[in-house]
PDB file of C-alpha atoms in Angstrom:
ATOM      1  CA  UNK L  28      98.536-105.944 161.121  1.00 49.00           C
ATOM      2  CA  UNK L  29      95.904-105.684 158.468  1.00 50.00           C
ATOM      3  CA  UNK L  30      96.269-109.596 157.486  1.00 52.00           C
ATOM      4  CA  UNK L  31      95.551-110.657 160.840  1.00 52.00           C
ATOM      5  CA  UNK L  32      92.944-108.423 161.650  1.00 56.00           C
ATOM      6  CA  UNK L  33      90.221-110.030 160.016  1.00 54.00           C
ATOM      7  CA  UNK L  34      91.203-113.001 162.125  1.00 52.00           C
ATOM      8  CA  UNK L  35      90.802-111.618 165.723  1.00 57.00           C
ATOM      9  CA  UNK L  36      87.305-109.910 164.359  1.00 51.00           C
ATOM     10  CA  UNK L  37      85.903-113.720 163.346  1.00 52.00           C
ATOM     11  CA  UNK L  38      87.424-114.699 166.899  1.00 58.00           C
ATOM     12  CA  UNK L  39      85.473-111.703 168.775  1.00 51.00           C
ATOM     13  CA  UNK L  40      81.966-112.887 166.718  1.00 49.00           C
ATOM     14  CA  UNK L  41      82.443-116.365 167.516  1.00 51.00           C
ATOM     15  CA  UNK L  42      83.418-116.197 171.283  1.00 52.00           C
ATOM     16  CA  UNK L  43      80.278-113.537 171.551  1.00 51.00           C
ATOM     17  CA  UNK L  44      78.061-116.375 169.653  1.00 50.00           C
ATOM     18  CA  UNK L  45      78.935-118.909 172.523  1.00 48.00           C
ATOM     19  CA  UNK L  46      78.666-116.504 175.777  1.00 50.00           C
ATOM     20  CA  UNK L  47      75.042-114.614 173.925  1.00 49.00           C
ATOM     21  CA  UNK L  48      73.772-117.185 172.111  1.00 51.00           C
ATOM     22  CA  UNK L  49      71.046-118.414 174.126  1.00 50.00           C
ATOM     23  CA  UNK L  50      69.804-114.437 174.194  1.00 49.00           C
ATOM     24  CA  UNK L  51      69.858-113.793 170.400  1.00 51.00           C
ATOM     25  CA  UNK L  52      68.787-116.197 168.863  1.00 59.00           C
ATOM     26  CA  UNK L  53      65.496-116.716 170.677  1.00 63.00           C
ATOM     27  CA  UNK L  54      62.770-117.507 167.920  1.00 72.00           C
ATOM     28  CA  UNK L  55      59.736-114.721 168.006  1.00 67.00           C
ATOM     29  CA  UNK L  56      57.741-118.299 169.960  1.00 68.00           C
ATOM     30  CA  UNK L  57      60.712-117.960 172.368  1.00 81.00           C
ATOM     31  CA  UNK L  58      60.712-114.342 173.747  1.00 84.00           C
ATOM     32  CA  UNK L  59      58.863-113.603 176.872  1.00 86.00           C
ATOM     33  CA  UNK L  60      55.566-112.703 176.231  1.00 85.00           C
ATOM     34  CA  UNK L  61      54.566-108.766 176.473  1.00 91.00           C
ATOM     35  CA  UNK L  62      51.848-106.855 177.975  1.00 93.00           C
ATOM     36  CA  UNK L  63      49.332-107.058 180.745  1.00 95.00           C
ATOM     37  CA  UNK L  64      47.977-110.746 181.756  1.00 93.00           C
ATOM     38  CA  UNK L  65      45.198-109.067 183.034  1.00 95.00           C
ATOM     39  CA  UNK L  66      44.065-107.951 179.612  1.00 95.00           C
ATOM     40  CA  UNK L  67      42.606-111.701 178.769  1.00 95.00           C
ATOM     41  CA  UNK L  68      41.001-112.190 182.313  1.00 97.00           C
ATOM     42  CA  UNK L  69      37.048-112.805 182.149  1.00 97.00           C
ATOM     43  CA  UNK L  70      35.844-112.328 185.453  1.00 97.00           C
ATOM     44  CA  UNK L  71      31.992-111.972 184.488  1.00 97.00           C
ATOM     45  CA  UNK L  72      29.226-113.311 184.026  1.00 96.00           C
ATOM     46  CA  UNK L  73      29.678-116.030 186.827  1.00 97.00           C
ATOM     47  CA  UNK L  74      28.564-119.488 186.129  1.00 96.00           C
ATOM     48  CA  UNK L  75      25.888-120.187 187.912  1.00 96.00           C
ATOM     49  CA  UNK L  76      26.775-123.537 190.411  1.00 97.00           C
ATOM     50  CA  UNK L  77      25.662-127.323 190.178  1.00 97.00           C
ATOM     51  CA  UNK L  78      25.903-129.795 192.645  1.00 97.00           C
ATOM     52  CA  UNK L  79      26.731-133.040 190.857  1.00 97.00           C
ATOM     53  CA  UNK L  80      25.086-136.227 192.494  1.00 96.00           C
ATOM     54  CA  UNK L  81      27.378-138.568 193.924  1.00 95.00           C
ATOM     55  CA  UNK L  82      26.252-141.210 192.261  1.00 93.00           C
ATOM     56  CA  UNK L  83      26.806-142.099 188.854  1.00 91.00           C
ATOM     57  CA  UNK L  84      24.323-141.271 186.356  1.00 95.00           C
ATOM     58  CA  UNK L  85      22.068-139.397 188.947  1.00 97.00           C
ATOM     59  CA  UNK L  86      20.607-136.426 188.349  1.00 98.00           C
ATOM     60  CA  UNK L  87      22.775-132.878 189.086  1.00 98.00           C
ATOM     61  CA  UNK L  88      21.239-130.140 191.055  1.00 98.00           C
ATOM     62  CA  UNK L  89      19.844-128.325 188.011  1.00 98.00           C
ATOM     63  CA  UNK L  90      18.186-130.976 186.229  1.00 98.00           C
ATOM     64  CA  UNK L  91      14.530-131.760 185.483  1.00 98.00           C
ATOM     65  CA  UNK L  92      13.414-134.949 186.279  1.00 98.00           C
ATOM     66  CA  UNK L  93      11.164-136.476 183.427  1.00 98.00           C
ATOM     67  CA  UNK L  94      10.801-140.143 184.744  1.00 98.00           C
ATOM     68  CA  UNK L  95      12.292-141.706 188.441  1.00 97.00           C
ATOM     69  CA  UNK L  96      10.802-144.824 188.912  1.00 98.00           C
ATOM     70  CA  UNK L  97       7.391-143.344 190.579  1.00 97.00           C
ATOM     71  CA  UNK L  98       4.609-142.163 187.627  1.00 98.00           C
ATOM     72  CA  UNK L  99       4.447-140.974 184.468  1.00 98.00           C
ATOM     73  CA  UNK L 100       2.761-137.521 185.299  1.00 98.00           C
ATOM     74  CA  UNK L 101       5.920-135.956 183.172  1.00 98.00           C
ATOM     75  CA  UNK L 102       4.282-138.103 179.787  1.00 98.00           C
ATOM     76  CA  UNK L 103       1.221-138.314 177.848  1.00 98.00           C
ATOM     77  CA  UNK L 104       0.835-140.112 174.973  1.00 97.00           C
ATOM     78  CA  UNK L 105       1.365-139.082 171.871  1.00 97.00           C
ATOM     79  CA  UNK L 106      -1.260-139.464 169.361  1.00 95.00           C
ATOM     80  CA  UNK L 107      -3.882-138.157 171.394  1.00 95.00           C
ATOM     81  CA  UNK L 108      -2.471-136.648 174.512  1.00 96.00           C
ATOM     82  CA  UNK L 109      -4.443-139.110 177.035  1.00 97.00           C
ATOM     83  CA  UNK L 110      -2.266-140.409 179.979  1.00 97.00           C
ATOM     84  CA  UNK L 111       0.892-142.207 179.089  1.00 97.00           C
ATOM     85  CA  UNK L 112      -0.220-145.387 179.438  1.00 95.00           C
ATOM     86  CA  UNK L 113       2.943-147.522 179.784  1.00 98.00           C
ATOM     87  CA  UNK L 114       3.878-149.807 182.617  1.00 97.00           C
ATOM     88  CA  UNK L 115       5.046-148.841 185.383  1.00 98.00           C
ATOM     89  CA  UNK L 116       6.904-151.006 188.396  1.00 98.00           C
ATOM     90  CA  UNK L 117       9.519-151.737 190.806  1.00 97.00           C
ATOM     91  CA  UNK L 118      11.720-148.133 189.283  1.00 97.00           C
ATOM     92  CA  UNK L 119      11.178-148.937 185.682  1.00 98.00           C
ATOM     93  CA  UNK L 120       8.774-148.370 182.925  1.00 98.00           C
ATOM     94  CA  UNK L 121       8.053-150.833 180.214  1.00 98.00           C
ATOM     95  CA  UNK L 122       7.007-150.067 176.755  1.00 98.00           C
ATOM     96  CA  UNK L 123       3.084-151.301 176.113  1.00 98.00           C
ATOM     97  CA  UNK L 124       3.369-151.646 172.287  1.00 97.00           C
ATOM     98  CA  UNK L 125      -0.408-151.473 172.177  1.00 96.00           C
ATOM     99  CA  UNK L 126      -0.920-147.882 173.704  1.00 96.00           C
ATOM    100  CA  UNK L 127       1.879-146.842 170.991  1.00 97.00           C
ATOM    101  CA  UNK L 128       4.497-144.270 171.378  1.00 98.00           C
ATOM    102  CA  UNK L 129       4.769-141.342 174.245  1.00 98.00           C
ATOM    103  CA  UNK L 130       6.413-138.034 174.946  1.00 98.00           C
ATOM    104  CA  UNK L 131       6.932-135.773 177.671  1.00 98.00           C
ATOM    105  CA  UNK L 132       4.204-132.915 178.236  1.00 98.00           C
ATOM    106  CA  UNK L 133       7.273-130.475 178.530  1.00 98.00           C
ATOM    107  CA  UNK L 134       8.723-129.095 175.481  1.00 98.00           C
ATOM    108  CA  UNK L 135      12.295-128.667 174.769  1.00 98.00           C
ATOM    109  CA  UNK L 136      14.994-126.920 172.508  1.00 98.00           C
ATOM    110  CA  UNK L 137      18.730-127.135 173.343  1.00 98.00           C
ATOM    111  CA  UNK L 138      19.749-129.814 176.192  1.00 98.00           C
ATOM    112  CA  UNK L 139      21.498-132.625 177.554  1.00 98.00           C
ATOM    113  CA  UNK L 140      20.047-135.937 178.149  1.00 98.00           C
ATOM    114  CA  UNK L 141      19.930-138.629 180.687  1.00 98.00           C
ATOM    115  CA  UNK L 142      18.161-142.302 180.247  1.00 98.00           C
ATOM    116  CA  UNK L 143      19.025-145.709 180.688  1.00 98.00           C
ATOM    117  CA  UNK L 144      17.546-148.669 179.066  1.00 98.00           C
ATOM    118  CA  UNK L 145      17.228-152.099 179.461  1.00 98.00           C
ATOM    119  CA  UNK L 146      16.580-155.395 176.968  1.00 98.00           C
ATOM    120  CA  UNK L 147      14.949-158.443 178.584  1.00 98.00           C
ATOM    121  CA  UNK L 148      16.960-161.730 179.376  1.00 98.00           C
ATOM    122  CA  UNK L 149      15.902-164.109 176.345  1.00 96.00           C
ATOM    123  CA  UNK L 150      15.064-161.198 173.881  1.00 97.00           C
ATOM    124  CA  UNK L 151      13.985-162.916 170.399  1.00 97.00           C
ATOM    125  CA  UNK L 152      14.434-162.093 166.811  1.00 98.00           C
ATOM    126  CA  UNK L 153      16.736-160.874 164.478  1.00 98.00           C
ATOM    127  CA  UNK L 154      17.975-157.328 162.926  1.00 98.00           C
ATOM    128  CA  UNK L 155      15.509-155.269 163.711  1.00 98.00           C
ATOM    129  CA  UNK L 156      13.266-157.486 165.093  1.00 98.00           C
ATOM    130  CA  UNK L 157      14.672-157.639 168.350  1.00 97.00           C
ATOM    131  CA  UNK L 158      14.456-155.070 171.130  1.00 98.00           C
ATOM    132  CA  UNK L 159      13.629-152.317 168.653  1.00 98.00           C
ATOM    133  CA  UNK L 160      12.943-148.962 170.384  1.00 98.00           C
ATOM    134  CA  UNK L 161      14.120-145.101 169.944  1.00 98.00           C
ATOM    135  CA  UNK L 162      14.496-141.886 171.764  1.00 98.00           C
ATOM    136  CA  UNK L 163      13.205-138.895 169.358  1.00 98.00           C
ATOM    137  CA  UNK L 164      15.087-135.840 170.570  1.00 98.00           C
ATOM    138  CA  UNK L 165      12.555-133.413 169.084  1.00 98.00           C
ATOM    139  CA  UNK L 166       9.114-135.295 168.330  1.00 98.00           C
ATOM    140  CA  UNK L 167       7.565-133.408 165.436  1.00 96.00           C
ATOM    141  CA  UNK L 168       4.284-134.868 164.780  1.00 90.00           C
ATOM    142  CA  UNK L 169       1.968-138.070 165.311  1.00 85.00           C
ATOM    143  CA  UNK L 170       3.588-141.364 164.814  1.00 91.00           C
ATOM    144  CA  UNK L 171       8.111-141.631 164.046  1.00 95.00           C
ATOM    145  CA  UNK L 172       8.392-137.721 163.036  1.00 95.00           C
ATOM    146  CA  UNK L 173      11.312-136.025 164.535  1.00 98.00           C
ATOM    147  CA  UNK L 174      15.198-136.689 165.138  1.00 98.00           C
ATOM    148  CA  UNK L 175      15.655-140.252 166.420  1.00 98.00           C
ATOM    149  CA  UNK L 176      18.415-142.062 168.469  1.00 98.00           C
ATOM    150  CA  UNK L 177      18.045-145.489 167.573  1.00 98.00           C
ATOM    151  CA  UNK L 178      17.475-147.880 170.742  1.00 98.00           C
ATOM    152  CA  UNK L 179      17.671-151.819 169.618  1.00 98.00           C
ATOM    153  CA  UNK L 180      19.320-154.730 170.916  1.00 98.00           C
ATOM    154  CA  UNK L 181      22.981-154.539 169.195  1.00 98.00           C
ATOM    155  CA  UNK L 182      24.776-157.470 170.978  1.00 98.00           C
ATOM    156  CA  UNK L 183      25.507-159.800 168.969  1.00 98.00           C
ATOM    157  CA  UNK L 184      22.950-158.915 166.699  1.00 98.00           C
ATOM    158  CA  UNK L 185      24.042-157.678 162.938  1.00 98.00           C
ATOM    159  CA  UNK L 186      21.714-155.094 160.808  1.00 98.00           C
ATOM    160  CA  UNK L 187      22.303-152.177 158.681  1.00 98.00           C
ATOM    161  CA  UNK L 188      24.958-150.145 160.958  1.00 98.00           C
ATOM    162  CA  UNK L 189      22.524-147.203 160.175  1.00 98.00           C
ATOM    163  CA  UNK L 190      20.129-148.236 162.404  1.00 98.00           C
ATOM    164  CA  UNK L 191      21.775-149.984 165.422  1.00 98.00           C
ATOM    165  CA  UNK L 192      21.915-149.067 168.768  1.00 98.00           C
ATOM    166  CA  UNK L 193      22.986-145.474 169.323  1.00 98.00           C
ATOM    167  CA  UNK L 194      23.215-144.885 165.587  1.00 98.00           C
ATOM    168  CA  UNK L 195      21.187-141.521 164.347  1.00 98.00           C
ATOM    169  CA  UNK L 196      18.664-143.515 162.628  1.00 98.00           C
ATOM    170  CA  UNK L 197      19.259-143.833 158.674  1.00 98.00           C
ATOM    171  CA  UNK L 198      21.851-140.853 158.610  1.00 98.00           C
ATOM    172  CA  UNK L 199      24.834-141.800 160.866  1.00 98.00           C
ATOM    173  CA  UNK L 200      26.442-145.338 161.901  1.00 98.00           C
ATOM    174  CA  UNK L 201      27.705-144.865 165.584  1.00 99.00           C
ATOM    175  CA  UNK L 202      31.600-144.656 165.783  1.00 98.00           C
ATOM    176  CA  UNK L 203      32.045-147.628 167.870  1.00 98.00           C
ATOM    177  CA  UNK L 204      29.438-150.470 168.906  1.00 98.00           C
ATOM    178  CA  UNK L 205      29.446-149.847 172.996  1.00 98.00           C
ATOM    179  CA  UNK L 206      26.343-152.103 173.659  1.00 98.00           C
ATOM    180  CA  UNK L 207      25.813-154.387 176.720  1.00 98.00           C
ATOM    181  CA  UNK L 208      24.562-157.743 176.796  1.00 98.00           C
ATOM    182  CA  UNK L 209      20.685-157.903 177.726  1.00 98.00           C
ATOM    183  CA  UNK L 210      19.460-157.840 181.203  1.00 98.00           C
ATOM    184  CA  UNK L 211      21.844-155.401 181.270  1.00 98.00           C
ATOM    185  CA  UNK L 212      21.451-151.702 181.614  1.00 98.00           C
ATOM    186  CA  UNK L 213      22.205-148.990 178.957  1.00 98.00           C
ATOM    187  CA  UNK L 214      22.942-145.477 179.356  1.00 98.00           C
ATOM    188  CA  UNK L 215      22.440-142.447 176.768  1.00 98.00           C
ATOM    189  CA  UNK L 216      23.818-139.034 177.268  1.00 98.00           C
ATOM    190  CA  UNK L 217      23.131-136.972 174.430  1.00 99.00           C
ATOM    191  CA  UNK L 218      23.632-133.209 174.262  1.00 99.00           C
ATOM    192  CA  UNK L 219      21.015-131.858 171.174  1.00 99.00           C
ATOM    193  CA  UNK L 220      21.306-128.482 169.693  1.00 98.00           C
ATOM    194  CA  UNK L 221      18.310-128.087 167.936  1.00 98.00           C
ATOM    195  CA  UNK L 222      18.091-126.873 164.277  1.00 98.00           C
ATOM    196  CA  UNK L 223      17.019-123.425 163.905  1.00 98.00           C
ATOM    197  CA  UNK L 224      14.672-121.446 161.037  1.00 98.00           C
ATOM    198  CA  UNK L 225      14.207-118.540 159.243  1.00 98.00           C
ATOM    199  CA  UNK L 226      10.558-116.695 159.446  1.00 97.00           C
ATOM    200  CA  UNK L 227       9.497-117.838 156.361  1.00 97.00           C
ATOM    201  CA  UNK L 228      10.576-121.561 157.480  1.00 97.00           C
ATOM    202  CA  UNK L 229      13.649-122.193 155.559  1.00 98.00           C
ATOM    203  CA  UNK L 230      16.682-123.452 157.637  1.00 98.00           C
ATOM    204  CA  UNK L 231      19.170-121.026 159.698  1.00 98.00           C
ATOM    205  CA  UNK L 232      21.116-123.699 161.407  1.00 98.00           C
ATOM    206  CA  UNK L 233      20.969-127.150 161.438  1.00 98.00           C
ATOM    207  CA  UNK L 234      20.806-129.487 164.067  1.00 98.00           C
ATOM    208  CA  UNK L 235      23.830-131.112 165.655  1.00 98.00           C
ATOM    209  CA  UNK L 236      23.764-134.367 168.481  1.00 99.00           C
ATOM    210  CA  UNK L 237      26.815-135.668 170.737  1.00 99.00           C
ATOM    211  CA  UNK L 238      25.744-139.261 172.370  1.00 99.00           C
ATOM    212  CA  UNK L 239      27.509-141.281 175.184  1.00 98.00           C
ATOM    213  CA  UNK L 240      26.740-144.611 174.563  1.00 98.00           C
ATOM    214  CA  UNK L 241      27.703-146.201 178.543  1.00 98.00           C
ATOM    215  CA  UNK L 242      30.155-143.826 178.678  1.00 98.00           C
ATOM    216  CA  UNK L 243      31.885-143.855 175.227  1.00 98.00           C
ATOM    217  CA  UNK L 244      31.188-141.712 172.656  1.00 99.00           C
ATOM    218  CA  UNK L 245      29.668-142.809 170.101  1.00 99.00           C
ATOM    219  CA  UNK L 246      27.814-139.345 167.570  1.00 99.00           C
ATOM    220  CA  UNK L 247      30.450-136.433 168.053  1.00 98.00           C
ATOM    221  CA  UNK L 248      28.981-133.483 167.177  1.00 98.00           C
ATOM    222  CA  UNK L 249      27.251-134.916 164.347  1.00 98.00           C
ATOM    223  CA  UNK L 250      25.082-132.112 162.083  1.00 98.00           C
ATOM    224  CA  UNK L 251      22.135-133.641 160.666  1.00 98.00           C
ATOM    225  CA  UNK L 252      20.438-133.584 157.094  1.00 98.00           C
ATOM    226  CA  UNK L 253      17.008-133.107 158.435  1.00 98.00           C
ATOM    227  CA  UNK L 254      14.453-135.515 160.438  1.00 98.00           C
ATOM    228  CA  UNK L 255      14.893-139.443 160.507  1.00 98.00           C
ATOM    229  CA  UNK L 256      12.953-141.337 158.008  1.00 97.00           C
ATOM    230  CA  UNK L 257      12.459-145.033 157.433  1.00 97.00           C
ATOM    231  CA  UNK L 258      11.861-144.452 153.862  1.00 97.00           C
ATOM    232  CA  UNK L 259      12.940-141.723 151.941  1.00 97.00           C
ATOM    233  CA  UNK L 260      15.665-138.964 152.023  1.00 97.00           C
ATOM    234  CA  UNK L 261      15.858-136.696 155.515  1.00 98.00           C
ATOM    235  CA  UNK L 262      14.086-132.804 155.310  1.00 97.00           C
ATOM    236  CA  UNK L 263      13.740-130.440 157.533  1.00 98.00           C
ATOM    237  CA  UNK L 264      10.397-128.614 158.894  1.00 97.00           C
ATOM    238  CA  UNK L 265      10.496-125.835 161.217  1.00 98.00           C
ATOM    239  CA  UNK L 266       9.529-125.876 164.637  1.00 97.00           C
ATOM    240  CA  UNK L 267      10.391-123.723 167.400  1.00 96.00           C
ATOM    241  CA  UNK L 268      10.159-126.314 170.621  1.00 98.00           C
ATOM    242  CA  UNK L 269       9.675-129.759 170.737  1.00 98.00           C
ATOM    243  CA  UNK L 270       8.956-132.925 172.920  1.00 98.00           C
ATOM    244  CA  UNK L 271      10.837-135.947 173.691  1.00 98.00           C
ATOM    245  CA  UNK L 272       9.237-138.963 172.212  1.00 98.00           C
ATOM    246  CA  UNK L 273       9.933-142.672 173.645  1.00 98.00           C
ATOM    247  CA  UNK L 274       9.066-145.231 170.801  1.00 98.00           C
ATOM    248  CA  UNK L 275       6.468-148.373 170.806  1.00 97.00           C
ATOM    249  CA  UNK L 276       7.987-150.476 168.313  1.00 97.00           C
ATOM    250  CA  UNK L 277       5.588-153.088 166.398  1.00 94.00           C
ATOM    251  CA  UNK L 278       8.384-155.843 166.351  1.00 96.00           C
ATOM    252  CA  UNK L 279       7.171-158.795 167.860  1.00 96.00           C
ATOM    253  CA  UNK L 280      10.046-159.142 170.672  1.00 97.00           C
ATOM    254  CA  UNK L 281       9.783-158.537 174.288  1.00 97.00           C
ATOM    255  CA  UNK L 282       9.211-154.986 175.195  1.00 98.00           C
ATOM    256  CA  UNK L 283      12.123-152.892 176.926  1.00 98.00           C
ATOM    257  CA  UNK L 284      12.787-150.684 179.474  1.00 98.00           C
ATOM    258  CA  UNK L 285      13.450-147.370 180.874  1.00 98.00           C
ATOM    259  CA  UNK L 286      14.493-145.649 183.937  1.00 98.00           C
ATOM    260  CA  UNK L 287      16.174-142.686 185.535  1.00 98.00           C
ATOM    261  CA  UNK L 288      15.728-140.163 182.426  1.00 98.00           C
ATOM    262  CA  UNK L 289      16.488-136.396 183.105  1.00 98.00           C
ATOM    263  CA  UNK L 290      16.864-133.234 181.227  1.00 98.00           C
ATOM    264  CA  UNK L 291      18.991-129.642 181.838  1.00 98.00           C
ATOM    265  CA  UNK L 292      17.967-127.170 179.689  1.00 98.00           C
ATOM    266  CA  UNK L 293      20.869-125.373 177.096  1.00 98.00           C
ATOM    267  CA  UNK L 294      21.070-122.121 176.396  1.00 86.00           C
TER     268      UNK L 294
END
């Protein structure tokens, strides 16, 4: 009895191992999970709703409406603050390179961005030369100061990769070159968080900018060095809230154009 003993106990574990097995050896991922559902339910604060536009690119419910084909009562321009000055006909406005560079007379801090632009039929010129523009999410002072999208015609057209269409001028290439053929339109949909500053000026936070370049993205969640500069390295200075500056380029191509631009505020 005592030799074969051992025997029918190995027997008993392993016909136990097939009918339980399933049940214990569950990994700790495996178990059921314990407690109250309820405890990770957030029922408040509600969002607050917004009624999407049917049609693409159109403005939601909530948004502020900064340029729709009418006037440019929503710009001024931005050396001196006198009317905007650009053209304006048939839904679009078209950059006057003489009057220089405008920005709207509302000031901004976190948002996301709407605009679509355009680059003539028979554009001229080469690199930067041709179709050369910019959207300045934050405009801080007279002239190219602030945080600039790059707007220029990128079909076909080869430059430094730093300053292309949709690239964060002279600090980030954009992932993926998404640009349209001219006489074509563009769309931008950027989401800015704006950099933020200690009282004595020095930086808290820096800035970070997502862009949709006709729908693909192009800057995700890119965190910027400071402001855009043609020459020299980027730096930071403090500001609380900030326009949105539309640049008059001095190349000598065709101007371009703009239409349907809106703005919702961030929090």
């Amino acid at each position: 009895m005592l030799k074969t003993r051992p025997v029918k106990i190995a027997r008993y574990f392993a016909l136990a191992g097939l009918t339980l097995g399933p049940f214990c050896f569950l990994s700790a991922a495996e178990q059921p999970p314990q407690g109250d559902p309820k405890a990770t339910e957030q029922w408040e604060p509600v969002p607050p709703v917004v009624i999407p536009d049917v049609r693409p690119g159109a403005p939601p419910s909530d948004a502020i409406i900064l340029f729709d084909g009418r006037n440019l009562d929503q710009w001024v321009n931005t050396k001196d603050h006198a009317p905007a000055g650009w053209k304006v006909g048939h839904g679009v406005m078209t950059v006057d390179k003489s009057v220089g560079n405008i920005e709207t007379k509302q000031l901004f801090r976190n948002y996301q961005l709407h605009l679509e632009w355009k680059v003539p039929v028979g554009i001229t010129g080469e690199g930067q030369l041709r179709g050369n523009s910019g959207v300045f999410l934050a405009s801080t002072g007279a002239g190219d100061g602030g945080y600039e999208v790059q707007i220029l015609d990128s079909w076909k057209n080869q430059t430094y990769v730093n300053g292309q269409a949709a690239s964060i001028y002279k600090q980030s290439p954009p992932l993926v070159n998404a640009m349209r053929k001219p006489g074509e339109w563009q769309a931008y949909d950027i989401v800015w968080t704006a950099p933020l500053f200690e009282s004595d000026g020095t930086l808290k936070s820096p800035a970070y900018v997502t862009v949709l370049h006709n729908g693909v993205l192009v800057q995700n969640h890119f965190q910027l060095t400071g402001e855009t500069r043609y020459i020299g390295q980027p730096t930071y200075r403090p500001y609380q809230r900030a326009a949105i500056k539309l640049q008059a380029h001095g190349d000598p191509s065709a101007p371009i154009s703009f239409r349907n631009i809106w703005i919702r505020e961030l929090n």
